[in-house]
């Protein structure tokens, strides 16, 4: 009979406490970010939180018997690998969706829908301005096109995104009579739902020839949700605006795969 006393796995035990400590620091950082960061940044607290949970769990395996600890670490690493593969697949879908596709001939767009983005105290954020400038470039050749500006007012925004877009477009020469405001939505799914309501109640001519305008990283999700919501035939064209602000572009390409997965699972 083996009477040797139980000893934790010594190799991992040297680092277990350090990893747990680092994990706790990441969790505290995530909590602070969620509580103190602006509303538009709070969602990114999920990243340090996930890293913190992984480090804590991995570090705690040092307290297990050697064989059990090895199995648990392999399971955790396998889960991490699966998560990274899933993220890579979703990122690929986002990148493949980053393209302009405008139907020609009978399918040529008749109504433009511009998706909202954050409004700053001084006006549109850089991402929103990129969308508006791309829309203005297209409207220069289609000045009589109906434009729906879609976006409500967030808790950290001085006005609705729709109103900000209206002000910017009219200041750059677009006829305000051609612009319809959808100012109730708070996310992409609501952008599409409430815009559909405008078609259905006759506020906007119920055409099935739509041009969706947003930054390129956003278009894969827009195509997914538009096809899910639209009943009947619809020709959805897309106009990919650039993302000229590098930090915003990087953060959005990091966030968008998770948003795409969430929309595929929950937005119905």
PDB file of N, CA and C in Angstrom, residues 140-241:
ATOM      1  N   UNK A 140     -23.218  61.672 -54.523  1.00  0.00           N
ATOM      2  CA  UNK A 140     -22.850  62.691 -55.509  1.00  0.00           C
ATOM      3  C   UNK A 140     -23.310  62.278 -56.904  1.00  0.00           C
ATOM      4  N   UNK A 141     -23.343  60.983 -57.160  1.00  0.00           N
ATOM      5  CA  UNK A 141     -23.832  60.494 -58.449  1.00  0.00           C
ATOM      6  C   UNK A 141     -25.278  60.053 -58.424  1.00  0.00           C
ATOM      7  N   UNK A 142     -25.912  60.082 -57.242  1.00  0.00           N
ATOM      8  CA  UNK A 142     -27.309  59.656 -57.083  1.00  0.00           C
ATOM      9  C   UNK A 142     -28.008  60.632 -56.125  1.00  0.00           C
ATOM     10  N   UNK A 143     -28.096  61.902 -56.490  1.00  0.00           N
ATOM     11  CA  UNK A 143     -28.556  62.932 -55.547  1.00  0.00           C
ATOM     12  C   UNK A 143     -30.018  62.812 -55.124  1.00  0.00           C
ATOM     13  N   UNK A 144     -30.831  62.098 -55.879  1.00  0.00           N
ATOM     14  CA  UNK A 144     -32.256  61.991 -55.546  1.00  0.00           C
ATOM     15  C   UNK A 144     -32.590  60.730 -54.745  1.00  0.00           C
ATOM     16  N   UNK A 145     -31.603  60.016 -54.335  1.00  0.00           N
ATOM     17  CA  UNK A 145     -31.810  58.753 -53.621  1.00  0.00           C
ATOM     18  C   UNK A 145     -32.353  59.009 -52.217  1.00  0.00           C
ATOM     19  N   UNK A 146     -33.306  58.186 -51.783  1.00  0.00           N
ATOM     20  CA  UNK A 146     -33.794  58.253 -50.406  1.00  0.00           C
ATOM     21  C   UNK A 146     -32.739  57.666 -49.475  1.00  0.00           C
ATOM     22  N   UNK A 147     -32.513  58.353 -48.349  1.00  0.00           N
ATOM     23  CA  UNK A 147     -31.489  57.927 -47.399  1.00  0.00           C
ATOM     24  C   UNK A 147     -32.136  57.727 -46.036  1.00  0.00           C
ATOM     25  N   UNK A 148     -31.947  56.548 -45.467  1.00  0.00           N
ATOM     26  CA  UNK A 148     -32.378  56.273 -44.090  1.00  0.00           C
ATOM     27  C   UNK A 148     -31.137  56.300 -43.206  1.00  0.00           C
ATOM     28  N   UNK A 149     -31.155  57.163 -42.191  1.00  0.00           N
ATOM     29  CA  UNK A 149     -30.056  57.199 -41.220  1.00  0.00           C
ATOM     30  C   UNK A 149     -30.559  56.517 -39.947  1.00  0.00           C
ATOM     31  N   UNK A 150     -29.851  55.474 -39.516  1.00  0.00           N
ATOM     32  CA  UNK A 150     -30.371  54.594 -38.476  1.00  0.00           C
ATOM     33  C   UNK A 150     -29.440  54.561 -37.265  1.00  0.00           C
ATOM     34  N   UNK A 151     -29.972  54.984 -36.117  1.00  0.00           N
ATOM     35  CA  UNK A 151     -29.196  54.927 -34.884  1.00  0.00           C
ATOM     36  C   UNK A 151     -29.819  55.786 -33.806  1.00  0.00           C
ATOM     37  N   UNK A 152     -30.038  55.207 -32.626  1.00  0.00           N
ATOM     38  CA  UNK A 152     -30.595  55.948 -31.506  1.00  0.00           C
ATOM     39  C   UNK A 152     -29.524  56.680 -30.715  1.00  0.00           C
ATOM     40  N   UNK A 153     -29.877  57.071 -29.504  1.00  0.00           N
ATOM     41  CA  UNK A 153     -28.964  57.832 -28.650  1.00  0.00           C
ATOM     42  C   UNK A 153     -28.503  56.965 -27.489  1.00  0.00           C
ATOM     43  N   UNK A 154     -27.183  56.749 -27.398  1.00  0.00           N
ATOM     44  CA  UNK A 154     -26.622  55.998 -26.285  1.00  0.00           C
ATOM     45  C   UNK A 154     -26.474  56.877 -25.056  1.00  0.00           C
ATOM     46  N   UNK A 155     -26.211  56.267 -23.890  1.00  0.00           N
ATOM     47  CA  UNK A 155     -26.112  57.040 -22.651  1.00  0.00           C
ATOM     48  C   UNK A 155     -24.949  58.019 -22.616  1.00  0.00           C
ATOM     49  N   UNK A 156     -23.956  57.822 -23.484  1.00  0.00           N
ATOM     50  CA  UNK A 156     -22.811  58.735 -23.508  1.00  0.00           C
ATOM     51  C   UNK A 156     -22.781  59.579 -24.778  1.00  0.00           C
ATOM     52  N   UNK A 157     -23.924  59.710 -25.445  1.00  0.00           N
ATOM     53  CA  UNK A 157     -23.988  60.482 -26.681  1.00  0.00           C
ATOM     54  C   UNK A 157     -24.854  61.725 -26.488  1.00  0.00           C
ATOM     55  N   UNK A 158     -24.448  62.862 -27.043  1.00  0.00           N
ATOM     56  CA  UNK A 158     -25.198  64.113 -26.850  1.00  0.00           C
ATOM     57  C   UNK A 158     -26.478  64.197 -27.676  1.00  0.00           C
ATOM     58  N   UNK A 159     -26.616  63.370 -28.691  1.00  0.00           N
ATOM     59  CA  UNK A 159     -27.811  63.351 -29.539  1.00  0.00           C
ATOM     60  C   UNK A 159     -27.901  61.981 -30.183  1.00  0.00           C
ATOM     61  N   UNK A 160     -29.006  61.722 -30.835  1.00  0.00           N
ATOM     62  CA  UNK A 160     -29.127  60.428 -31.514  1.00  0.00           C
ATOM     63  C   UNK A 160     -28.151  60.369 -32.687  1.00  0.00           C
ATOM     64  N   UNK A 161     -27.722  59.164 -33.005  1.00  0.00           N
ATOM     65  CA  UNK A 161     -26.833  58.967 -34.146  1.00  0.00           C
ATOM     66  C   UNK A 161     -27.527  59.375 -35.440  1.00  0.00           C
ATOM     67  N   UNK A 162     -28.832  59.118 -35.529  1.00  0.00           N
ATOM     68  CA  UNK A 162     -29.585  59.505 -36.721  1.00  0.00           C
ATOM     69  C   UNK A 162     -29.570  61.021 -36.910  1.00  0.00           C
ATOM     70  N   UNK A 163     -29.786  61.769 -35.831  1.00  0.00           N
ATOM     71  CA  UNK A 163     -29.793  63.222 -35.935  1.00  0.00           C
ATOM     72  C   UNK A 163     -28.415  63.756 -36.312  1.00  0.00           C
ATOM     73  N   UNK A 164     -27.376  63.172 -35.729  1.00  0.00           N
ATOM     74  CA  UNK A 164     -26.009  63.584 -36.068  1.00  0.00           C
ATOM     75  C   UNK A 164     -25.726  63.334 -37.543  1.00  0.00           C
ATOM     76  N   UNK A 165     -26.154  62.176 -38.048  1.00  0.00           N
ATOM     77  CA  UNK A 165     -25.940  61.872 -39.465  1.00  0.00           C
ATOM     78  C   UNK A 165     -26.734  62.823 -40.353  1.00  0.00           C
ATOM     79  N   UNK A 166     -27.956  63.117 -39.951  1.00  0.00           N
ATOM     80  CA  UNK A 166     -28.781  64.069 -40.711  1.00  0.00           C
ATOM     81  C   UNK A 166     -28.074  65.422 -40.792  1.00  0.00           C
ATOM     82  N   UNK A 167     -27.591  65.912 -39.666  1.00  0.00           N
ATOM     83  CA  UNK A 167     -26.927  67.218 -39.635  1.00  0.00           C
ATOM     84  C   UNK A 167     -25.680  67.221 -40.524  1.00  0.00           C
ATOM     85  N   UNK A 168     -24.909  66.143 -40.470  1.00  0.00           N
ATOM     86  CA  UNK A 168     -23.672  66.080 -41.259  1.00  0.00           C
ATOM     87  C   UNK A 168     -23.989  66.037 -42.753  1.00  0.00           C
ATOM     88  N   UNK A 169     -24.952  65.212 -43.135  1.00  0.00           N
ATOM     89  CA  UNK A 169     -25.283  65.081 -44.555  1.00  0.00           C
ATOM     90  C   UNK A 169     -25.851  66.375 -45.120  1.00  0.00           C
ATOM     91  N   UNK A 170     -26.762  66.994 -44.383  1.00  0.00           N
ATOM     92  CA  UNK A 170     -27.347  68.247 -44.890  1.00  0.00           C
ATOM     93  C   UNK A 170     -26.306  69.364 -44.940  1.00  0.00           C
ATOM     94  N   UNK A 171     -25.366  69.354 -43.985  1.00  0.00           N
ATOM     95  CA  UNK A 171     -24.297  70.355 -44.011  1.00  0.00           C
ATOM     96  C   UNK A 171     -23.382  70.172 -45.218  1.00  0.00           C
ATOM     97  N   UNK A 172     -23.387  68.986 -45.795  1.00  0.00           N
ATOM     98  CA  UNK A 172     -22.556  68.708 -46.966  1.00  0.00           C
ATOM     99  C   UNK A 172     -23.389  68.621 -48.243  1.00  0.00           C
ATOM    100  N   UNK A 173     -24.574  69.218 -48.222  1.00  0.00           N
ATOM    101  CA  UNK A 173     -25.309  69.426 -49.459  1.00  0.00           C
ATOM    102  C   UNK A 173     -26.411  68.447 -49.781  1.00  0.00           C
ATOM    103  N   UNK A 174     -26.662  67.447 -48.926  1.00  0.00           N
ATOM    104  CA  UNK A 174     -27.743  66.506 -49.200  1.00  0.00           C
ATOM    105  C   UNK A 174     -29.073  67.151 -48.839  1.00  0.00           C
ATOM    106  N   UNK A 175     -30.059  66.981 -49.692  1.00  0.00           N
ATOM    107  CA  UNK A 175     -31.391  67.539 -49.459  1.00  0.00           C
ATOM    108  C   UNK A 175     -32.045  66.832 -48.271  1.00  0.00           C
ATOM    109  N   UNK A 176     -32.371  67.595 -47.236  1.00  0.00           N
ATOM    110  CA  UNK A 176     -32.979  67.013 -46.044  1.00  0.00           C
ATOM    111  C   UNK A 176     -34.311  66.340 -46.314  1.00  0.00           C
ATOM    112  N   UNK A 177     -34.986  66.732 -47.391  1.00  0.00           N
ATOM    113  CA  UNK A 177     -36.259  66.099 -47.735  1.00  0.00           C
ATOM    114  C   UNK A 177     -36.078  64.643 -48.143  1.00  0.00           C
ATOM    115  N   UNK A 178     -34.860  64.288 -48.536  1.00  0.00           N
ATOM    116  CA  UNK A 178     -34.583  62.913 -48.968  1.00  0.00           C
ATOM    117  C   UNK A 178     -34.108  62.015 -47.831  1.00  0.00           C
ATOM    118  N   UNK A 179     -34.020  62.568 -46.616  1.00  0.00           N
ATOM    119  CA  UNK A 179     -33.460  61.810 -45.492  1.00  0.00           C
ATOM    120  C   UNK A 179     -34.572  61.449 -44.509  1.00  0.00           C
ATOM    121  N   UNK A 180     -34.605  60.195 -44.114  1.00  0.00           N
ATOM    122  CA  UNK A 180     -35.558  59.697 -43.120  1.00  0.00           C
ATOM    123  C   UNK A 180     -34.768  59.249 -41.899  1.00  0.00           C
ATOM    124  N   UNK A 181     -35.186  59.696 -40.710  1.00  0.00           N
ATOM    125  CA  UNK A 181     -34.486  59.364 -39.479  1.00  0.00           C
ATOM    126  C   UNK A 181     -35.118  58.158 -38.797  1.00  0.00           C
ATOM    127  N   UNK A 182     -34.308  57.173 -38.468  1.00  0.00           N
ATOM    128  CA  UNK A 182     -34.691  56.064 -37.599  1.00  0.00           C
ATOM    129  C   UNK A 182     -33.846  56.226 -36.343  1.00  0.00           C
ATOM    130  N   UNK A 183     -34.439  56.731 -35.276  1.00  0.00           N
ATOM    131  CA  UNK A 183     -33.655  57.135 -34.108  1.00  0.00           C
ATOM    132  C   UNK A 183     -34.016  56.363 -32.838  1.00  0.00           C
ATOM    133  N   UNK A 184     -34.492  55.103 -33.004  1.00  0.00           N
ATOM    134  CA  UNK A 184     -34.848  54.294 -31.832  1.00  0.00           C
ATOM    135  C   UNK A 184     -33.855  53.180 -31.540  1.00  0.00           C
ATOM    136  N   UNK A 185     -33.091  52.767 -32.516  1.00  0.00           N
ATOM    137  CA  UNK A 185     -32.287  51.546 -32.394  1.00  0.00           C
ATOM    138  C   UNK A 185     -31.055  51.752 -31.519  1.00  0.00           C
ATOM    139  N   UNK A 186     -30.622  50.649 -30.904  1.00  0.00           N
ATOM    140  CA  UNK A 186     -29.436  50.683 -30.043  1.00  0.00           C
ATOM    141  C   UNK A 186     -28.391  49.649 -30.452  1.00  0.00           C
ATOM    142  N   UNK A 187     -28.666  48.843 -31.477  1.00  0.00           N
ATOM    143  CA  UNK A 187     -27.691  47.878 -31.976  1.00  0.00           C
ATOM    144  C   UNK A 187     -28.036  47.542 -33.425  1.00  0.00           C
ATOM    145  N   UNK A 188     -27.192  46.724 -34.041  1.00  0.00           N
ATOM    146  CA  UNK A 188     -27.366  46.428 -35.466  1.00  0.00           C
ATOM    147  C   UNK A 188     -28.683  45.715 -35.750  1.00  0.00           C
ATOM    148  N   UNK A 189     -29.071  44.781 -34.887  1.00  0.00           N
ATOM    149  CA  UNK A 189     -30.321  44.058 -35.082  1.00  0.00           C
ATOM    150  C   UNK A 189     -31.502  45.021 -35.056  1.00  0.00           C
ATOM    151  N   UNK A 190     -31.495  45.961 -34.122  1.00  0.00           N
ATOM    152  CA  UNK A 190     -32.576  46.946 -34.070  1.00  0.00           C
ATOM    153  C   UNK A 190     -32.492  47.918 -35.232  1.00  0.00           C
ATOM    154  N   UNK A 191     -31.277  48.284 -35.665  1.00  0.00           N
ATOM    155  CA  UNK A 191     -31.145  49.106 -36.879  1.00  0.00           C
ATOM    156  C   UNK A 191     -31.952  48.502 -38.018  1.00  0.00           C
ATOM    157  N   UNK A 192     -31.777  47.199 -38.216  1.00  0.00           N
ATOM    158  CA  UNK A 192     -32.432  46.522 -39.332  1.00  0.00           C
ATOM    159  C   UNK A 192     -33.927  46.387 -39.081  1.00  0.00           C
ATOM    160  N   UNK A 193     -34.317  45.990 -37.884  1.00  0.00           N
ATOM    161  CA  UNK A 193     -35.742  45.818 -37.579  1.00  0.00           C
ATOM    162  C   UNK A 193     -36.511  47.118 -37.729  1.00  0.00           C
ATOM    163  N   UNK A 194     -36.000  48.198 -37.137  1.00  0.00           N
ATOM    164  CA  UNK A 194     -36.730  49.465 -37.165  1.00  0.00           C
ATOM    165  C   UNK A 194     -36.692  50.103 -38.552  1.00  0.00           C
ATOM    166  N   UNK A 195     -35.630  49.837 -39.304  1.00  0.00           N
ATOM    167  CA  UNK A 195     -35.604  50.307 -40.687  1.00  0.00           C
ATOM    168  C   UNK A 195     -36.633  49.549 -41.516  1.00  0.00           C
ATOM    169  N   UNK A 196     -36.753  48.248 -41.274  1.00  0.00           N
ATOM    170  CA  UNK A 196     -37.785  47.474 -41.958  1.00  0.00           C
ATOM    171  C   UNK A 196     -39.168  48.028 -41.659  1.00  0.00           C
ATOM    172  N   UNK A 197     -39.395  48.476 -40.420  1.00  0.00           N
ATOM    173  CA  UNK A 197     -40.686  49.060 -40.057  1.00  0.00           C
ATOM    174  C   UNK A 197     -41.011  50.267 -40.938  1.00  0.00           C
ATOM    175  N   UNK A 198     -39.983  51.049 -41.280  1.00  0.00           N
ATOM    176  CA  UNK A 198     -40.208  52.228 -42.124  1.00  0.00           C
ATOM    177  C   UNK A 198     -40.681  51.829 -43.513  1.00  0.00           C
ATOM    178  N   UNK A 199     -40.188  50.695 -44.015  1.00  0.00           N
ATOM    179  CA  UNK A 199     -40.657  50.198 -45.306  1.00  0.00           C
ATOM    180  C   UNK A 199     -42.089  49.683 -45.201  1.00  0.00           C
ATOM    181  N   UNK A 200     -42.366  49.003 -44.116  1.00  0.00           N
ATOM    182  CA  UNK A 200     -43.663  48.346 -43.975  1.00  0.00           C
ATOM    183  C   UNK A 200     -44.790  49.325 -43.695  1.00  0.00           C
ATOM    184  N   UNK A 201     -44.502  50.440 -42.982  1.00  0.00           N
ATOM    185  CA  UNK A 201     -45.577  51.402 -42.689  1.00  0.00           C
ATOM    186  C   UNK A 201     -45.703  52.495 -43.741  1.00  0.00           C
ATOM    187  N   UNK A 202     -44.896  52.408 -44.798  1.00  0.00           N
ATOM    188  CA  UNK A 202     -45.019  53.359 -45.896  1.00  0.00           C
ATOM    189  C   UNK A 202     -44.234  54.634 -45.718  1.00  0.00           C
ATOM    190  N   UNK A 203     -43.495  54.795 -44.614  1.00  0.00           N
ATOM    191  CA  UNK A 203     -42.668  55.990 -44.443  1.00  0.00           C
ATOM    192  C   UNK A 203     -41.629  56.077 -45.559  1.00  0.00           C
ATOM    193  N   UNK A 204     -41.090  54.926 -45.933  1.00  0.00           N
ATOM    194  CA  UNK A 204     -40.159  54.816 -47.057  1.00  0.00           C
ATOM    195  C   UNK A 204     -40.782  53.883 -48.074  1.00  0.00           C
ATOM    196  N   UNK A 205     -40.625  54.211 -49.337  1.00  0.00           N
ATOM    197  CA  UNK A 205     -41.179  53.362 -50.396  1.00  0.00           C
ATOM    198  C   UNK A 205     -40.684  51.926 -50.202  1.00  0.00           C
ATOM    199  N   UNK A 206     -41.605  50.948 -50.176  1.00  0.00           N
ATOM    200  CA  UNK A 206     -41.239  49.564 -49.854  1.00  0.00           C
ATOM    201  C   UNK A 206     -40.510  48.863 -50.992  1.00  0.00           C
ATOM    202  N   UNK A 207     -39.364  49.380 -51.328  1.00  0.00           N
ATOM    203  CA  UNK A 207     -38.553  48.762 -52.370  1.00  0.00           C
ATOM    204  C   UNK A 207     -37.717  47.636 -51.779  1.00  0.00           C
ATOM    205  N   UNK A 208     -37.316  46.721 -52.602  1.00  0.00           N
ATOM    206  CA  UNK A 208     -36.423  45.658 -52.162  1.00  0.00           C
ATOM    207  C   UNK A 208     -35.010  45.874 -52.654  1.00  0.00           C
ATOM    208  N   UNK A 209     -34.692  47.096 -53.029  1.00  0.00           N
ATOM    209  CA  UNK A 209     -33.368  47.408 -53.593  1.00  0.00           C
ATOM    210  C   UNK A 209     -32.664  48.382 -52.649  1.00  0.00           C
ATOM    211  N   UNK A 210     -31.857  47.812 -51.773  1.00  0.00           N
ATOM    212  CA  UNK A 210     -31.286  48.565 -50.658  1.00  0.00           C
ATOM    213  C   UNK A 210     -29.774  48.609 -50.787  1.00  0.00           C
ATOM    214  N   UNK A 211     -29.189  49.757 -50.397  1.00  0.00           N
ATOM    215  CA  UNK A 211     -27.743  49.897 -50.281  1.00  0.00           C
ATOM    216  C   UNK A 211     -27.409  50.149 -48.818  1.00  0.00           C
ATOM    217  N   UNK A 212     -26.763  49.183 -48.176  1.00  0.00           N
ATOM    218  CA  UNK A 212     -26.358  49.317 -46.780  1.00  0.00           C
ATOM    219  C   UNK A 212     -24.950  49.902 -46.727  1.00  0.00           C
ATOM    220  N   UNK A 213     -24.785  50.948 -45.919  1.00  0.00           N
ATOM    221  CA  UNK A 213     -23.496  51.627 -45.813  1.00  0.00           C
ATOM    222  C   UNK A 213     -22.980  51.500 -44.386  1.00  0.00           C
ATOM    223  N   UNK A 214     -21.781  50.958 -44.259  1.00  0.00           N
ATOM    224  CA  UNK A 214     -21.125  50.879 -42.960  1.00  0.00           C
ATOM    225  C   UNK A 214     -19.651  50.620 -43.194  1.00  0.00           C
ATOM    226  N   UNK A 215     -18.877  50.607 -42.114  1.00  0.00           N
ATOM    227  CA  UNK A 215     -17.469  50.235 -42.241  1.00  0.00           C
ATOM    228  C   UNK A 215     -17.378  48.779 -42.669  1.00  0.00           C
ATOM    229  N   UNK A 216     -16.306  48.439 -43.362  1.00  0.00           N
ATOM    230  CA  UNK A 216     -16.188  47.110 -43.928  1.00  0.00           C
ATOM    231  C   UNK A 216     -16.303  45.985 -42.927  1.00  0.00           C
ATOM    232  N   UNK A 217     -15.763  46.183 -41.714  1.00  0.00           N
ATOM    233  CA  UNK A 217     -15.800  45.108 -40.720  1.00  0.00           C
ATOM    234  C   UNK A 217     -17.220  44.749 -40.302  1.00  0.00           C
ATOM    235  N   UNK A 218     -18.179  45.637 -40.533  1.00  0.00           N
ATOM    236  CA  UNK A 218     -19.556  45.502 -40.061  1.00  0.00           C
ATOM    237  C   UNK A 218     -20.445  44.770 -41.066  1.00  0.00           C
ATOM    238  N   UNK A 219     -19.994  44.641 -42.299  1.00  0.00           N
ATOM    239  CA  UNK A 219     -20.900  44.236 -43.370  1.00  0.00           C
ATOM    240  C   UNK A 219     -21.277  42.764 -43.339  1.00  0.00           C
ATOM    241  N   UNK A 220     -20.395  41.897 -42.867  1.00  0.00           N
ATOM    242  CA  UNK A 220     -20.763  40.472 -42.791  1.00  0.00           C
ATOM    243  C   UNK A 220     -21.954  40.291 -41.867  1.00  0.00           C
ATOM    244  N   UNK A 221     -21.964  41.000 -40.755  1.00  0.00           N
ATOM    245  CA  UNK A 221     -23.074  40.874 -39.805  1.00  0.00           C
ATOM    246  C   UNK A 221     -24.339  41.506 -40.374  1.00  0.00           C
ATOM    247  N   UNK A 222     -24.201  42.611 -41.077  1.00  0.00           N
ATOM    248  CA  UNK A 222     -25.370  43.240 -41.676  1.00  0.00           C
ATOM    249  C   UNK A 222     -26.010  42.304 -42.692  1.00  0.00           C
ATOM    250  N   UNK A 223     -25.207  41.659 -43.532  1.00  0.00           N
ATOM    251  CA  UNK A 223     -25.764  40.720 -44.525  1.00  0.00           C
ATOM    252  C   UNK A 223     -26.488  39.574 -43.829  1.00  0.00           C
ATOM    253  N   UNK A 224     -25.877  39.036 -42.780  1.00  0.00           N
ATOM    254  CA  UNK A 224     -26.486  37.933 -42.038  1.00  0.00           C
ATOM    255  C   UNK A 224     -27.848  38.328 -41.488  1.00  0.00           C
ATOM    256  N   UNK A 225     -27.904  39.456 -40.790  1.00  0.00           N
ATOM    257  CA  UNK A 225     -29.133  39.857 -40.111  1.00  0.00           C
ATOM    258  C   UNK A 225     -30.177  40.369 -41.088  1.00  0.00           C
ATOM    259  N   UNK A 226     -29.753  41.028 -42.154  1.00  0.00           N
ATOM    260  CA  UNK A 226     -30.737  41.525 -43.121  1.00  0.00           C
ATOM    261  C   UNK A 226     -31.444  40.357 -43.799  1.00  0.00           C
ATOM    262  N   UNK A 227     -30.688  39.334 -44.176  1.00  0.00           N
ATOM    263  CA  UNK A 227     -31.313  38.183 -44.827  1.00  0.00           C
ATOM    264  C   UNK A 227     -32.241  37.450 -43.866  1.00  0.00           C
ATOM    265  N   UNK A 228     -31.950  37.510 -42.575  1.00  0.00           N
ATOM    266  CA  UNK A 228     -32.791  36.844 -41.577  1.00  0.00           C
ATOM    267  C   UNK A 228     -34.094  37.613 -41.354  1.00  0.00           C
ATOM    268  N   UNK A 229     -34.050  38.926 -41.409  1.00  0.00           N
ATOM    269  CA  UNK A 229     -35.217  39.753 -41.082  1.00  0.00           C
ATOM    270  C   UNK A 229     -36.117  40.004 -42.278  1.00  0.00           C
ATOM    271  N   UNK A 230     -35.521  40.172 -43.468  1.00  0.00           N
ATOM    272  CA  UNK A 230     -36.306  40.566 -44.637  1.00  0.00           C
ATOM    273  C   UNK A 230     -37.178  39.422 -45.114  1.00  0.00           C
ATOM    274  N   UNK A 231     -38.457  39.696 -45.240  1.00  0.00           N
ATOM    275  CA  UNK A 231     -39.403  38.704 -45.747  1.00  0.00           C
ATOM    276  C   UNK A 231     -39.722  39.033 -47.197  1.00  0.00           C
ATOM    277  N   UNK A 232     -39.461  38.101 -48.077  1.00  0.00           N
ATOM    278  CA  UNK A 232     -39.678  38.349 -49.488  1.00  0.00           C
ATOM    279  C   UNK A 232     -38.360  38.640 -50.180  1.00  0.00           C
ATOM    280  N   UNK A 233     -38.447  39.011 -51.439  1.00  0.00           N
ATOM    281  CA  UNK A 233     -37.243  39.236 -52.226  1.00  0.00           C
ATOM    282  C   UNK A 233     -36.622  40.578 -51.866  1.00  0.00           C
ATOM    283  N   UNK A 234     -35.305  40.594 -51.823  1.00  0.00           N
ATOM    284  CA  UNK A 234     -34.581  41.827 -51.529  1.00  0.00           C
ATOM    285  C   UNK A 234     -33.210  41.731 -52.174  1.00  0.00           C
ATOM    286  N   UNK A 235     -32.832  42.799 -52.853  1.00  0.00           N
ATOM    287  CA  UNK A 235     -31.484  42.899 -53.384  1.00  0.00           C
ATOM    288  C   UNK A 235     -30.711  43.837 -52.469  1.00  0.00           C
ATOM    289  N   UNK A 236     -29.833  43.268 -51.653  1.00  0.00           N
ATOM    290  CA  UNK A 236     -29.059  44.070 -50.711  1.00  0.00           C
ATOM    291  C   UNK A 236     -27.672  44.318 -51.281  1.00  0.00           C
ATOM    292  N   UNK A 237     -27.401  45.564 -51.617  1.00  0.00           N
ATOM    293  CA  UNK A 237     -26.058  45.979 -52.000  1.00  0.00           C
ATOM    294  C   UNK A 237     -25.348  46.511 -50.755  1.00  0.00           C
ATOM    295  N   UNK A 238     -24.036  46.513 -50.790  1.00  0.00           N
ATOM    296  CA  UNK A 238     -23.269  47.005 -49.643  1.00  0.00           C
ATOM    297  C   UNK A 238     -22.185  47.958 -50.114  1.00  0.00           C
ATOM    298  N   UNK A 239     -21.954  48.988 -49.311  1.00  0.00           N
ATOM    299  CA  UNK A 239     -20.897  49.960 -49.572  1.00  0.00           C
ATOM    300  C   UNK A 239     -19.971  49.961 -48.366  1.00  0.00           C
ATOM    301  N   UNK A 240     -18.735  49.499 -48.577  1.00  0.00           N
ATOM    302  CA  UNK A 240     -17.777  49.360 -47.484  1.00  0.00           C
ATOM    303  C   UNK A 240     -17.006  50.660 -47.300  1.00  0.00           C
ATOM    304  N   UNK A 241     -17.276  51.339 -46.202  1.00  0.00           N
ATOM    305  CA  UNK A 241     -16.524  52.545 -45.867  1.00  0.00           C
ATOM    306  C   UNK A 241     -15.191  52.150 -45.250  1.00  0.00           C
TER     307      UNK A 241
END
